[in-house]
Coordinates of C-alpha atoms in Angstrom, one line a residue:
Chain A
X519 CA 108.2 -39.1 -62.3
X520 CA 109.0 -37.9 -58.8
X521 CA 111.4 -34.9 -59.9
X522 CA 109.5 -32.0 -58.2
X523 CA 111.8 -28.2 -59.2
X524 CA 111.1 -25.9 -56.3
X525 CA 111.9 -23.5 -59.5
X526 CA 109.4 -23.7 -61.6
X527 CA 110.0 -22.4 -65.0
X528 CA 107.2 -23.0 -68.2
X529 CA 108.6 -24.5 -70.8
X530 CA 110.1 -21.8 -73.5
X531 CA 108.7 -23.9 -76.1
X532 CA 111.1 -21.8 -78.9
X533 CA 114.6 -21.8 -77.0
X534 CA 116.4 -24.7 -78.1
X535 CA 119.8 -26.1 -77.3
X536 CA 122.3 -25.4 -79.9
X537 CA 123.6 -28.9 -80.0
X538 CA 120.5 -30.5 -81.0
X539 CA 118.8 -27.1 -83.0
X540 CA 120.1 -28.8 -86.0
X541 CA 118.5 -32.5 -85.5
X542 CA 115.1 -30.7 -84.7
X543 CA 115.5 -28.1 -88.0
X544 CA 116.6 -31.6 -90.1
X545 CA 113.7 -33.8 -88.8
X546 CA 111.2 -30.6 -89.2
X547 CA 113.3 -30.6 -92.9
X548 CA 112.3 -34.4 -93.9
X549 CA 108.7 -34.0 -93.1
X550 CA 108.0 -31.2 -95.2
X551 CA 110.5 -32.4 -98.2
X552 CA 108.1 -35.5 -98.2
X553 CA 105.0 -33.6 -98.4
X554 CA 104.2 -33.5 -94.8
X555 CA 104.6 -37.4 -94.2
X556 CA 107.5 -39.3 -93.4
X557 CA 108.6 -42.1 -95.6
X558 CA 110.3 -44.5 -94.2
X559 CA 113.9 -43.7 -95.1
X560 CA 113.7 -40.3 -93.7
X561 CA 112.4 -41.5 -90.3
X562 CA 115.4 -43.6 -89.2
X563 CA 117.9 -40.7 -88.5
X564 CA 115.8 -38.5 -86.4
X565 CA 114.7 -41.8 -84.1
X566 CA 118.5 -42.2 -83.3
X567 CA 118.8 -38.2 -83.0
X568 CA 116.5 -38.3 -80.5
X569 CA 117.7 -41.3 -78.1
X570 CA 121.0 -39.4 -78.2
X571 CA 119.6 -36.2 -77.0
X572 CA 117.8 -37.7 -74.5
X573 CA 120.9 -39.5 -72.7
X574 CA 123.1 -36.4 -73.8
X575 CA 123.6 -35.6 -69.7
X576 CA 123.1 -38.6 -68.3
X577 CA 126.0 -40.4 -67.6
X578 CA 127.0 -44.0 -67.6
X579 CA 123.4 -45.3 -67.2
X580 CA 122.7 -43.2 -63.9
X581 CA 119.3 -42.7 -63.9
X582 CA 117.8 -39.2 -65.6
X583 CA 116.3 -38.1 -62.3
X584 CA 119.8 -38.0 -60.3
X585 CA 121.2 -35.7 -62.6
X586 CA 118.1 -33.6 -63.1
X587 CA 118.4 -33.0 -59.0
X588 CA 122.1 -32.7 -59.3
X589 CA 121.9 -30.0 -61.9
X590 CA 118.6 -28.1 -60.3
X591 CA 120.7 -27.4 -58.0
X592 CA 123.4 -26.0 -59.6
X593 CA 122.1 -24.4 -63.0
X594 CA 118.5 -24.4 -62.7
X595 CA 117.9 -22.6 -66.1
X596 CA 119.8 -24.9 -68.6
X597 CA 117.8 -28.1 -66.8
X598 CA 114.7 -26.3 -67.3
X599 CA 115.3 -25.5 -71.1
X600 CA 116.6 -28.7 -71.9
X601 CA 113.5 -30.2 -69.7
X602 CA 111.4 -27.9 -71.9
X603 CA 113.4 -28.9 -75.3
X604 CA 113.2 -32.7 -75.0
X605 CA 109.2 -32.5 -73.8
X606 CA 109.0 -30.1 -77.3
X607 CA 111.0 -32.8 -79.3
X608 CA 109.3 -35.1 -77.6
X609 CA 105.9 -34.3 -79.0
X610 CA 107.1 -33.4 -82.1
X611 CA 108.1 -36.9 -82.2
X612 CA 104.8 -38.6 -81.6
X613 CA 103.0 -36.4 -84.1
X614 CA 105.6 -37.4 -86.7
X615 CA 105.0 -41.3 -85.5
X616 CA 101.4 -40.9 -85.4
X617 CA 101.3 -39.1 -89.2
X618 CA 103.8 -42.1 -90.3
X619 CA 101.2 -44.6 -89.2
X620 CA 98.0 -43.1 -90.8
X621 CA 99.8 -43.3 -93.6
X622 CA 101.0 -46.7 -93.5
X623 CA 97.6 -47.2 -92.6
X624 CA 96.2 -45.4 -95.5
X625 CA 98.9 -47.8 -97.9
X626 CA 97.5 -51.0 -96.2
X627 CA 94.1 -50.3 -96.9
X628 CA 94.5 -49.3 -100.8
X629 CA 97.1 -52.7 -101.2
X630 CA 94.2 -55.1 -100.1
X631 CA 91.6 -53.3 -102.3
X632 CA 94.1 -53.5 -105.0
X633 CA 95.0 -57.4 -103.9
X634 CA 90.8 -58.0 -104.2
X635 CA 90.5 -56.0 -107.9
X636 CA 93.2 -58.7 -109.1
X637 CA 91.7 -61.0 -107.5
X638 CA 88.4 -60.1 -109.2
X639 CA 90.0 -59.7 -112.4
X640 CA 91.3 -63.3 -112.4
X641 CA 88.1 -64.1 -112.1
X642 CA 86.3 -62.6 -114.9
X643 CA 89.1 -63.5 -117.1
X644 CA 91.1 -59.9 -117.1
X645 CA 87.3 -58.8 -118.3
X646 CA 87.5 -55.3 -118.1
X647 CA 84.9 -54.1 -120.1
X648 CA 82.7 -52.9 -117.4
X649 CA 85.0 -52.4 -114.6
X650 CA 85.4 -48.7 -115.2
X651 CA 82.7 -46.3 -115.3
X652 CA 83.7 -43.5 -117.9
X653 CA 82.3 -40.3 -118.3
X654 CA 81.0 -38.6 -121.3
X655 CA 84.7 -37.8 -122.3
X656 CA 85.6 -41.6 -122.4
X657 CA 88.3 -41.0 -119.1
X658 CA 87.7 -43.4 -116.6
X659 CA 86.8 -42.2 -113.2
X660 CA 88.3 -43.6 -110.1
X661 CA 85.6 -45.2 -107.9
X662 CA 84.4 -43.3 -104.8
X663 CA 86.1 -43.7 -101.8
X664 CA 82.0 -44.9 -100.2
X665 CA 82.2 -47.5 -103.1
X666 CA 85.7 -48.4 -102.4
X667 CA 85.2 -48.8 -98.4
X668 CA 82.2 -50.4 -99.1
X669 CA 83.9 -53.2 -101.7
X670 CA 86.8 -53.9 -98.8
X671 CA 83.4 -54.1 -96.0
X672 CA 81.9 -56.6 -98.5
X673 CA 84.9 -58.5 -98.8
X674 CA 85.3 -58.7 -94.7
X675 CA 81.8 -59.5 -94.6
X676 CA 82.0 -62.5 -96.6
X677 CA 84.9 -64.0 -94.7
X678 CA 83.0 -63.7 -91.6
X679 CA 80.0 -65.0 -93.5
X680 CA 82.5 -68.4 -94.6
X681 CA 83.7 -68.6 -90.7
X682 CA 79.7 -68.6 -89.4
X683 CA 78.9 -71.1 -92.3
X684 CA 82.0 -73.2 -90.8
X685 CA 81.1 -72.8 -87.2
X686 CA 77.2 -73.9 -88.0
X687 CA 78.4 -76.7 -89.9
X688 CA 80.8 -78.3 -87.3
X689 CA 78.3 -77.8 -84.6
X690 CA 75.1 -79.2 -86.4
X691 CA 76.7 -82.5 -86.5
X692 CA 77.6 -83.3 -83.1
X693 CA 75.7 -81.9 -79.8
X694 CA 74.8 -78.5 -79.3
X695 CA 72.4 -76.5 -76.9
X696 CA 69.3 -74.8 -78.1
X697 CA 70.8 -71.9 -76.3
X698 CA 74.3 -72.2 -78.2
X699 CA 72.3 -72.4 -81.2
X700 CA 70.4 -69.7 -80.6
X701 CA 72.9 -67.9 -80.4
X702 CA 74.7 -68.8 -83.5
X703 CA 71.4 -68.0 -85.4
X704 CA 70.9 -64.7 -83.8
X705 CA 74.4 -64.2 -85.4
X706 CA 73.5 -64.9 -88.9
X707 CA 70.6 -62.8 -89.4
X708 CA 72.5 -60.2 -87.8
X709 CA 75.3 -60.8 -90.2
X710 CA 72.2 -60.6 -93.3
X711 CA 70.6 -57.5 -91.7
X712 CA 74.4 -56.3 -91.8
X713 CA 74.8 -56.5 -95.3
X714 CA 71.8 -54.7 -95.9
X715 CA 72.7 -51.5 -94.2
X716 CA 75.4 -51.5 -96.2
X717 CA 74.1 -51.8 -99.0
X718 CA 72.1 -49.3 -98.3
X719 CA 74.6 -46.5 -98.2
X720 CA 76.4 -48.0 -101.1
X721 CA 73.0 -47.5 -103.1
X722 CA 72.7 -43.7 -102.3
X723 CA 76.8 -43.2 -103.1
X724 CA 75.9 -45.3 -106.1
X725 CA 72.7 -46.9 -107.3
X726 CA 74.3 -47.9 -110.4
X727 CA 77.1 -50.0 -108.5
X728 CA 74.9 -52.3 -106.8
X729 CA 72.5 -52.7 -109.4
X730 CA 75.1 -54.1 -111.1
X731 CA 76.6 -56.7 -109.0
X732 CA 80.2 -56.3 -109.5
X733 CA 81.0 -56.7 -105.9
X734 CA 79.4 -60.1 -106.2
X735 CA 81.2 -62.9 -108.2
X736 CA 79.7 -63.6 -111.6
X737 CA 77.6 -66.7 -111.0
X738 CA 76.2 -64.3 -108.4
X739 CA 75.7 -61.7 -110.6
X740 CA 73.9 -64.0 -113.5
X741 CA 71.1 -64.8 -110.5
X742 CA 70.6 -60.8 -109.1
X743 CA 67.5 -59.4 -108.6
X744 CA 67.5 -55.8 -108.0
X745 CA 70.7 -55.8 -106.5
X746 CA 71.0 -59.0 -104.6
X747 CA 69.4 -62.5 -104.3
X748 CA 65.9 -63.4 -104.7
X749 CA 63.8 -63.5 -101.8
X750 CA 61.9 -66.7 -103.0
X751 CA 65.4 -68.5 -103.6
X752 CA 66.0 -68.3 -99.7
X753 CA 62.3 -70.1 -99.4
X754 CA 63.5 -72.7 -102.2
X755 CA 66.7 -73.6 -99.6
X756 CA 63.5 -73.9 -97.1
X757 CA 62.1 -76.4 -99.0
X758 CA 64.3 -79.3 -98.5
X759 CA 63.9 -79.2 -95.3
X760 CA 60.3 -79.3 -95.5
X761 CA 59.0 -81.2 -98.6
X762 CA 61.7 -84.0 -98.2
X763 CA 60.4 -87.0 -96.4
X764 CA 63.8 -89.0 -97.2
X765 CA 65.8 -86.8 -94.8
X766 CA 63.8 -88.2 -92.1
X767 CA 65.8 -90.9 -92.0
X768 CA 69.0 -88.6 -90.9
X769 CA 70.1 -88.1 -87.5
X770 CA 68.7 -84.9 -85.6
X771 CA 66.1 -84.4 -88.5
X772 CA 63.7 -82.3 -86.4
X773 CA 60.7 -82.6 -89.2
X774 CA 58.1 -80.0 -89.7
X775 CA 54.5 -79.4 -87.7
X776 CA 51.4 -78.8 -89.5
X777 CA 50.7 -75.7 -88.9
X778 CA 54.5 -74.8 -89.3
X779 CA 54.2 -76.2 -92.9
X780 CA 51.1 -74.2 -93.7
X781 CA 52.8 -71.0 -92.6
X782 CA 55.6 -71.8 -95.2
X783 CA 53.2 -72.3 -97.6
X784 CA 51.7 -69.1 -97.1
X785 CA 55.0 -67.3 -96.9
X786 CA 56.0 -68.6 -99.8
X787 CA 53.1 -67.5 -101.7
X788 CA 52.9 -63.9 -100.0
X789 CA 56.4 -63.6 -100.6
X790 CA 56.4 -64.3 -104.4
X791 CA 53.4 -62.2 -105.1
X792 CA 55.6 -59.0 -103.2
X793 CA 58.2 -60.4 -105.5
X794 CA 56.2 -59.9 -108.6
X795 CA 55.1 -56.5 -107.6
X796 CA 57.8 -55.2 -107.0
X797 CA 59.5 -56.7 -110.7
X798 CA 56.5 -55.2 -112.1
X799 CA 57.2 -51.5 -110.7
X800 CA 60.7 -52.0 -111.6
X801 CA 59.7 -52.7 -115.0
X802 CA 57.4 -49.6 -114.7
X803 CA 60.7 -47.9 -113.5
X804 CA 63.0 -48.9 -116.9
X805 CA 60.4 -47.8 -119.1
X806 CA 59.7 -44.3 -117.7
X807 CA 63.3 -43.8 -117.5
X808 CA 63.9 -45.0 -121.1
X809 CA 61.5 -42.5 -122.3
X810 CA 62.6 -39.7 -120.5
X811 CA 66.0 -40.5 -121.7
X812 CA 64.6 -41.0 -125.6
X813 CA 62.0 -37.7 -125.5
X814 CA 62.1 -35.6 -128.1
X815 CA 63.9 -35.4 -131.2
X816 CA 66.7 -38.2 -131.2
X817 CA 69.6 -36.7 -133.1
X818 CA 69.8 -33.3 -132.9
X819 CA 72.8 -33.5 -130.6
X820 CA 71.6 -31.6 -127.9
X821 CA 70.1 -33.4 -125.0
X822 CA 70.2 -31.3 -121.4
X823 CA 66.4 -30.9 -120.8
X824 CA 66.3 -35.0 -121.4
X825 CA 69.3 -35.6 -119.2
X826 CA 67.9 -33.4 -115.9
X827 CA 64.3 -35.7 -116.4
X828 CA 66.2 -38.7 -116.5
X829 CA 68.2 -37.8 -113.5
X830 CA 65.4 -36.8 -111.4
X831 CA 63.5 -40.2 -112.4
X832 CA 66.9 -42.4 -111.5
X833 CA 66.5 -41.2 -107.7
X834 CA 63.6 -43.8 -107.6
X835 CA 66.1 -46.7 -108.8
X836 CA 67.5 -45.8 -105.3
X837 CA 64.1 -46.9 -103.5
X838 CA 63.6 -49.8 -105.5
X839 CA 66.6 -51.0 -104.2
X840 CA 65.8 -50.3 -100.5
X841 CA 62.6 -52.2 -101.1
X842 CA 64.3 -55.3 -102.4
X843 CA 66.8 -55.4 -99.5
X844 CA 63.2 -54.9 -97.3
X845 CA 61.7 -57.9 -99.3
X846 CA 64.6 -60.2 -98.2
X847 CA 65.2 -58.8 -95.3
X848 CA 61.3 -59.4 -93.9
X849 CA 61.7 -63.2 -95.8
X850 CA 64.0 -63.8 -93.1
X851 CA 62.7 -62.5 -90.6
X852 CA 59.4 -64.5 -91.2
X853 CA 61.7 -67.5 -91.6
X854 CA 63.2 -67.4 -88.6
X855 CA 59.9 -66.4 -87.0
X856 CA 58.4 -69.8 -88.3
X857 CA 60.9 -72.5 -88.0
X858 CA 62.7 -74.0 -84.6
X859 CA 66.5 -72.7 -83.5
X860 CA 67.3 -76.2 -85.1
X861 CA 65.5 -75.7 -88.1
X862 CA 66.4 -72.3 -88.8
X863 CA 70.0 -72.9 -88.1
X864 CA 69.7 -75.6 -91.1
X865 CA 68.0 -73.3 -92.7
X866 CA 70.6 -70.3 -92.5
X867 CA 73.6 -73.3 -93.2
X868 CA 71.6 -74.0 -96.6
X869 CA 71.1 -70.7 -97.4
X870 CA 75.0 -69.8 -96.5
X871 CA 76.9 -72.8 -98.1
X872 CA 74.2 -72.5 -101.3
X873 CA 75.6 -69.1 -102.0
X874 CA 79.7 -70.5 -101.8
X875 CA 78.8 -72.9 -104.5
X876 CA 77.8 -70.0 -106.4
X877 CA 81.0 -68.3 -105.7
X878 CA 83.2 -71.5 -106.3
X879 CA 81.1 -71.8 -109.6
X880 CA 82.3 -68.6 -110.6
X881 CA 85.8 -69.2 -109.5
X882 CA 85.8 -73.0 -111.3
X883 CA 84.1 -71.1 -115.0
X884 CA 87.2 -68.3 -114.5
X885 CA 89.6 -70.8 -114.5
X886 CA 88.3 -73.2 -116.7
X887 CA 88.5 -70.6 -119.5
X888 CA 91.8 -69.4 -119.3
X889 CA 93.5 -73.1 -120.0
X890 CA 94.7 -72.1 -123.3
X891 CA 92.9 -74.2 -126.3
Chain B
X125 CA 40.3 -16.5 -101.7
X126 CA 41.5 -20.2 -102.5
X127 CA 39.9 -22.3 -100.2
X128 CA 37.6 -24.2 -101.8
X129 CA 34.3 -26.1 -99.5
X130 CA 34.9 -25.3 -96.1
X131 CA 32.0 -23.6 -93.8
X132 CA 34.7 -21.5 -92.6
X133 CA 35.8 -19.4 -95.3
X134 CA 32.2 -18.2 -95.4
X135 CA 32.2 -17.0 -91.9
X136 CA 35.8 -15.2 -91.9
X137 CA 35.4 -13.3 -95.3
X138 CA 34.4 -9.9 -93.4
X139 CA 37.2 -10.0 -91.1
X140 CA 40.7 -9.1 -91.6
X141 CA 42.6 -12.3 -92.6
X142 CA 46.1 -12.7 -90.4
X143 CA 48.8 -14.6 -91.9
X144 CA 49.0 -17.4 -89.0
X145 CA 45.4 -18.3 -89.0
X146 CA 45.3 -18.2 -93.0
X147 CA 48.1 -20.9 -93.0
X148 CA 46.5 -23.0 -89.9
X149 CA 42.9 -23.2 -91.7
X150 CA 44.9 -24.6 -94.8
X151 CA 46.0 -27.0 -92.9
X152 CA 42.9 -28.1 -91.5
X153 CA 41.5 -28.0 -94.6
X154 CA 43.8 -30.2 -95.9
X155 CA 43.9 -32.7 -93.3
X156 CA 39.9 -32.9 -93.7
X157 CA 40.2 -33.4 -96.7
X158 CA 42.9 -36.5 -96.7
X159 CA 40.3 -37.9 -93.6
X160 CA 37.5 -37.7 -96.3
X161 CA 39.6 -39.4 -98.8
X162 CA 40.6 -42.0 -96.8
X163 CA 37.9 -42.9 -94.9
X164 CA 36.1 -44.3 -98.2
X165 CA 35.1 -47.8 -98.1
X166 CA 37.6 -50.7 -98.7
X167 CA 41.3 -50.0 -99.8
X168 CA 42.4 -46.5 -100.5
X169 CA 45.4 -45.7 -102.0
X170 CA 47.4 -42.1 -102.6
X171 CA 49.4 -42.0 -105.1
X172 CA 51.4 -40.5 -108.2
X173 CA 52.0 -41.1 -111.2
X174 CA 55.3 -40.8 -111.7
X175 CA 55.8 -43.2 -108.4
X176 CA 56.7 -46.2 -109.5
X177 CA 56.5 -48.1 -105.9
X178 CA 53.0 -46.6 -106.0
X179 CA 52.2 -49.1 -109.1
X180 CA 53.9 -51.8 -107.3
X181 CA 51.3 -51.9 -104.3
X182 CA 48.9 -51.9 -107.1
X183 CA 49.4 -54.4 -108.1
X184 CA 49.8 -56.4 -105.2
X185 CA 46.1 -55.6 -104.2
X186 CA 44.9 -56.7 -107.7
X187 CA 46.7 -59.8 -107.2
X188 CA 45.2 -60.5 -103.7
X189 CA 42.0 -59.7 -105.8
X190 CA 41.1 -56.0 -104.4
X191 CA 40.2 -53.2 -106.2
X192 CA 41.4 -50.2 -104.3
X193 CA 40.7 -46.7 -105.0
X194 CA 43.2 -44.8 -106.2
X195 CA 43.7 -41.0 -105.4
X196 CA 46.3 -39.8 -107.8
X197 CA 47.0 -36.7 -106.2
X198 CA 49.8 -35.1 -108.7
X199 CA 47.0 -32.8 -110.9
X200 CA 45.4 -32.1 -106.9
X201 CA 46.1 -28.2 -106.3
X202 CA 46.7 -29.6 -102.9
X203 CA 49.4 -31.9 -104.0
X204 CA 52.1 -30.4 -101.9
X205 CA 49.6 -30.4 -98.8
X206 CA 48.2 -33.5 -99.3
X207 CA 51.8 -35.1 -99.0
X208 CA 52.8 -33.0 -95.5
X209 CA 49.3 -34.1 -94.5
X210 CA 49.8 -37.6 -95.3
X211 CA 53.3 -37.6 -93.3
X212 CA 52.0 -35.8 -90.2
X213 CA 49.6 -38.9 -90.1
X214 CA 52.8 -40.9 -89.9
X215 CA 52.9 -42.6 -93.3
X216 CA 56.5 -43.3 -93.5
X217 CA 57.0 -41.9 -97.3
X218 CA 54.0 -39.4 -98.7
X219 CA 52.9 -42.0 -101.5
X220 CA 51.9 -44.6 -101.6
X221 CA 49.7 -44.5 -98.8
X222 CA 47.2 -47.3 -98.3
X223 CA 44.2 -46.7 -95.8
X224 CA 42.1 -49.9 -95.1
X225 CA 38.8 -49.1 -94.0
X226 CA 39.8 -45.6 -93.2
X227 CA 42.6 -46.6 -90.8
X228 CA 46.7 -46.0 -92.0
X229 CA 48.5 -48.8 -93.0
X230 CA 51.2 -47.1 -94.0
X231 CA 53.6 -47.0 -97.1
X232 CA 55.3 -50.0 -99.2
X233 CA 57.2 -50.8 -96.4
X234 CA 54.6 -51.4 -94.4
X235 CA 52.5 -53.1 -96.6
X236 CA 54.8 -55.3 -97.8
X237 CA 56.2 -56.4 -93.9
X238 CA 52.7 -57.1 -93.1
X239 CA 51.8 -59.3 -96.6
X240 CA 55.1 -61.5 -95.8
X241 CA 53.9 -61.5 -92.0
X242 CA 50.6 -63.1 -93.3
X243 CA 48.5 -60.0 -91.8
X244 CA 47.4 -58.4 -95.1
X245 CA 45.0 -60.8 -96.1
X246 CA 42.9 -60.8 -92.8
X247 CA 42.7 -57.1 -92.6
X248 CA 41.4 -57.1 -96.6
X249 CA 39.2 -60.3 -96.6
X250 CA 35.6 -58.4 -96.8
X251 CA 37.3 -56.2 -99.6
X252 CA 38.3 -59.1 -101.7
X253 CA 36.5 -60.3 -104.9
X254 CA 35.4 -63.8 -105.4
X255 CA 36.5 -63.7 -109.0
X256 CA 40.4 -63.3 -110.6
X257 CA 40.5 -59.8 -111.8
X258 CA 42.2 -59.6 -115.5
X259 CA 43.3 -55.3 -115.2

């Protein structure tokens, strides 16, 4: 804008022209009618409301600035306050665009967590039984907003998680660089190490949420182990491509050293005995908790004191939860530390497309038992 | 009036006790004492009873065939100190904490990362019993 006024006036931000005071007062009208938002309806009039006031003095397409110089000239004041007006209505107009958006925003958001609870529900048959957490009056409580940002993460994460699986697929069978490779590796156990994080702040919003799997899809859920897959089932994926001598015979088969075997071996080992541990302590965990939650006498109705114990013994559930996210998170690691690029990006393809058929299994049992008998 | 077996204690009892050096003695005390326990031979383990995770690395070392000793520290007086002490060493949560042959290893975490890693075993060889343990 090269309009310079020799007469500098700040704007008067409360003097408005009397022609357009009544599109301002009806636009100001609409968004606190609908509860400080605009819907769309309302939005429509004031757009057009404000295109007219802006070309109310230009005339016949001339250019704005010929007229603003024409009229400094002559009536400096009215250019100033209609300068000041439109940069006023002006602003008010972006604020009212920018709250429209959030809350288109906010409506996108809830329709494609609502599209994946359907989806869900499909699923488990229109199961609802333990979809809804109720509270000691029976109502059911809406799900945290954490929970519910982390459900719409999760199900971002395991499109992305499809698309690597894809991607490692395609290029394992033609020719690819180590570096490339690496690359796509790196990738994956980022995309693991990902979910864990998570998870993570899920479990402190919720431990009871991810202990129970329902993010995951029920074939998934029927193989959880503390809130997620077991660290020895990643090594079992391992194993084909170690103990295996057939696949030798298939192209690109980069086969296993000596000493790369004997580390598998001992990972294996190490990594079920921290498995076992850690079941044990769980156990430990379930039994402490069920009697704190069963002390004293059962059935006099009154239950506080029992409650608060149990309570303070459930924050451990929280750690447990950590350390089973550590377990599998360390299996990888050691994993990836072990094998090639080539092997581990066989490894991690495995791994990946082993947990789709779990989720096509669930999908395949969903539908297979609502054919009607 | 609480401290319990240190030389200084005996030395200071004539002269007029300030706050600040009541609360740095504790402290040295304390961490003296967690050096003491620690520094016993083998695997030494702090723990509590109520900890869960504490059981866990339990029983990891009796299944790699160790028989740690274990300083259950909720009916210590010191408790609360022991557990600041243990953290200013840099144990990453108060209990568990394992010391092998008076050196840190650190907490569950830690343990566990270095069992998957294949660097537990090395570090507790001369600890380790020929025989299968049956707790």
């Amino acid at each position: 804008m090269n309009t310079t006024s020799t007469h500098f006036v700040p704007p008067r931000r409360f003097e408005i022209y009397e022609t357009t005071l009544n599109q301002v007062s009806m636009w100001e009208e609409s968004f606190k009618n609908n509860g400080g938002i605009f819907t769309p309806n309302s939005i429509i009039i004031p757009t057009d409301a404000k295109l007219d006031s802006l070309s109310e003095d230009t005339s016949h397409g001339t250019p704005h600035k010929f007229d603003q110089e024409a009229s400094t000239s002559r009536h400096p004041d009215k250019t100033q306050r209609r300068l000041a007006q439109n940069r006023e209505a002006a602003r008010k107009s972006r604020l009212r665009k920018k709250a429209y958006v959030q809350q288109l925003e906010t409506s996108r958001l809830k329709l494609i967590h609502l599209e994946q609870e359907l989806d869900r529900a499909r699923q488990q048959g229109f199961y609802e039984g333990n979809r809804v957490d109720t509270n000691a009056l029976g109502f059911s409580d809406k799900m945290s907003s954490g929970i519910v940002a982390f459900e719409m993460e999760y199900g971002h994460w395991v499109e992305e998680q499809n698309r690597q699986i894809s991607e490692l697929r395609t290029v394992l069978q033609g020719q690819v660089s180590d570096v490339e490779l690496r690359l796509l590796v790196d990738n994956a156990m980022k995309h693991y190490f990902q979910l864990f994080r998570m998870k993570s702040a899920a479990a402190k919003i919720d431990v009871f949420y991810i202990m129970s799997g329902m993010w995951k899809t029920s074939a998934e859920r029927f193989f959880m182990w503390i809130g997620g897959f077991r660290p020895s089932e990643l090594l079992k994926v391992i194993d084909k491509l170690v103990f295996h001598p057939w696949l030798v015979l298939l192209p690109h088969f980069d086969p296993l050293m000596d000493q790369q075997v004997l580390d598998v071996c001992n990972l294996r080992q190490s990594c079920q005995q921290a498995e076992d541990a850690v079941s044990q302590g769980m156990e430990k965990l379930q039994h402490t908790l069920a009697d704190s939650v069963a002390a004293g006498n059962l059935g006099e109705g009154s239950y506080i004191p029992q409650i608060t114990c149990a309570m303070e013994r459930l924050e451990a559930l929280v750690s447990f939860v950590n350390q089973a996210d550590h377990l599998r998170h360390e299996t990888l690691q050691q994993m990836h530390r072990i094998l090639t690029t080539r092997q581990a990006a066989r490894g991690l393809l495995a791994l990946g497309e082993y947990f789709q058929r779990l989720r096509a299994l669930s999908s395949s049992w969903a539908t297979r038992q609502r054919e009607p008998t | 009036m609480h401290f319990t077996n240190s030389n200084h204690t005996k030395q200071n009892k004539h002269r007029p006790i300030k706050a600040k050096s009541l609360i740095h003695k504790t402290n040295i005390d304390i961490m003296d004492k967690v050096m003491r326990m620690s520094s016993e031979k083998g695997v030494v383990i702090f723990t509590k009873s109520s900890c869960c995770l504490c059981y866990t690395v339990q029983i990891l070392f009796r299944d790699l065939r160790v028989q740690p000793t274990i300083h259950e520290i909720d009916n210590d007086p010191d408790c609360r100190e022991i557990e600041k002490a243990l953290l200013r060493i840099g144990c990453s949560t108060a209990v568990p904490a394992v010391f092998v042959g008076g050196k840190l290893v650190g907490s569950t975490n830690e343990v566990m990362s270095l069992h998957l890693s294949g660097s537990l075993v090395p570090l507790i060889k001369p600890y380790q019993s020929l025989l299968y343990q049956a707790n």
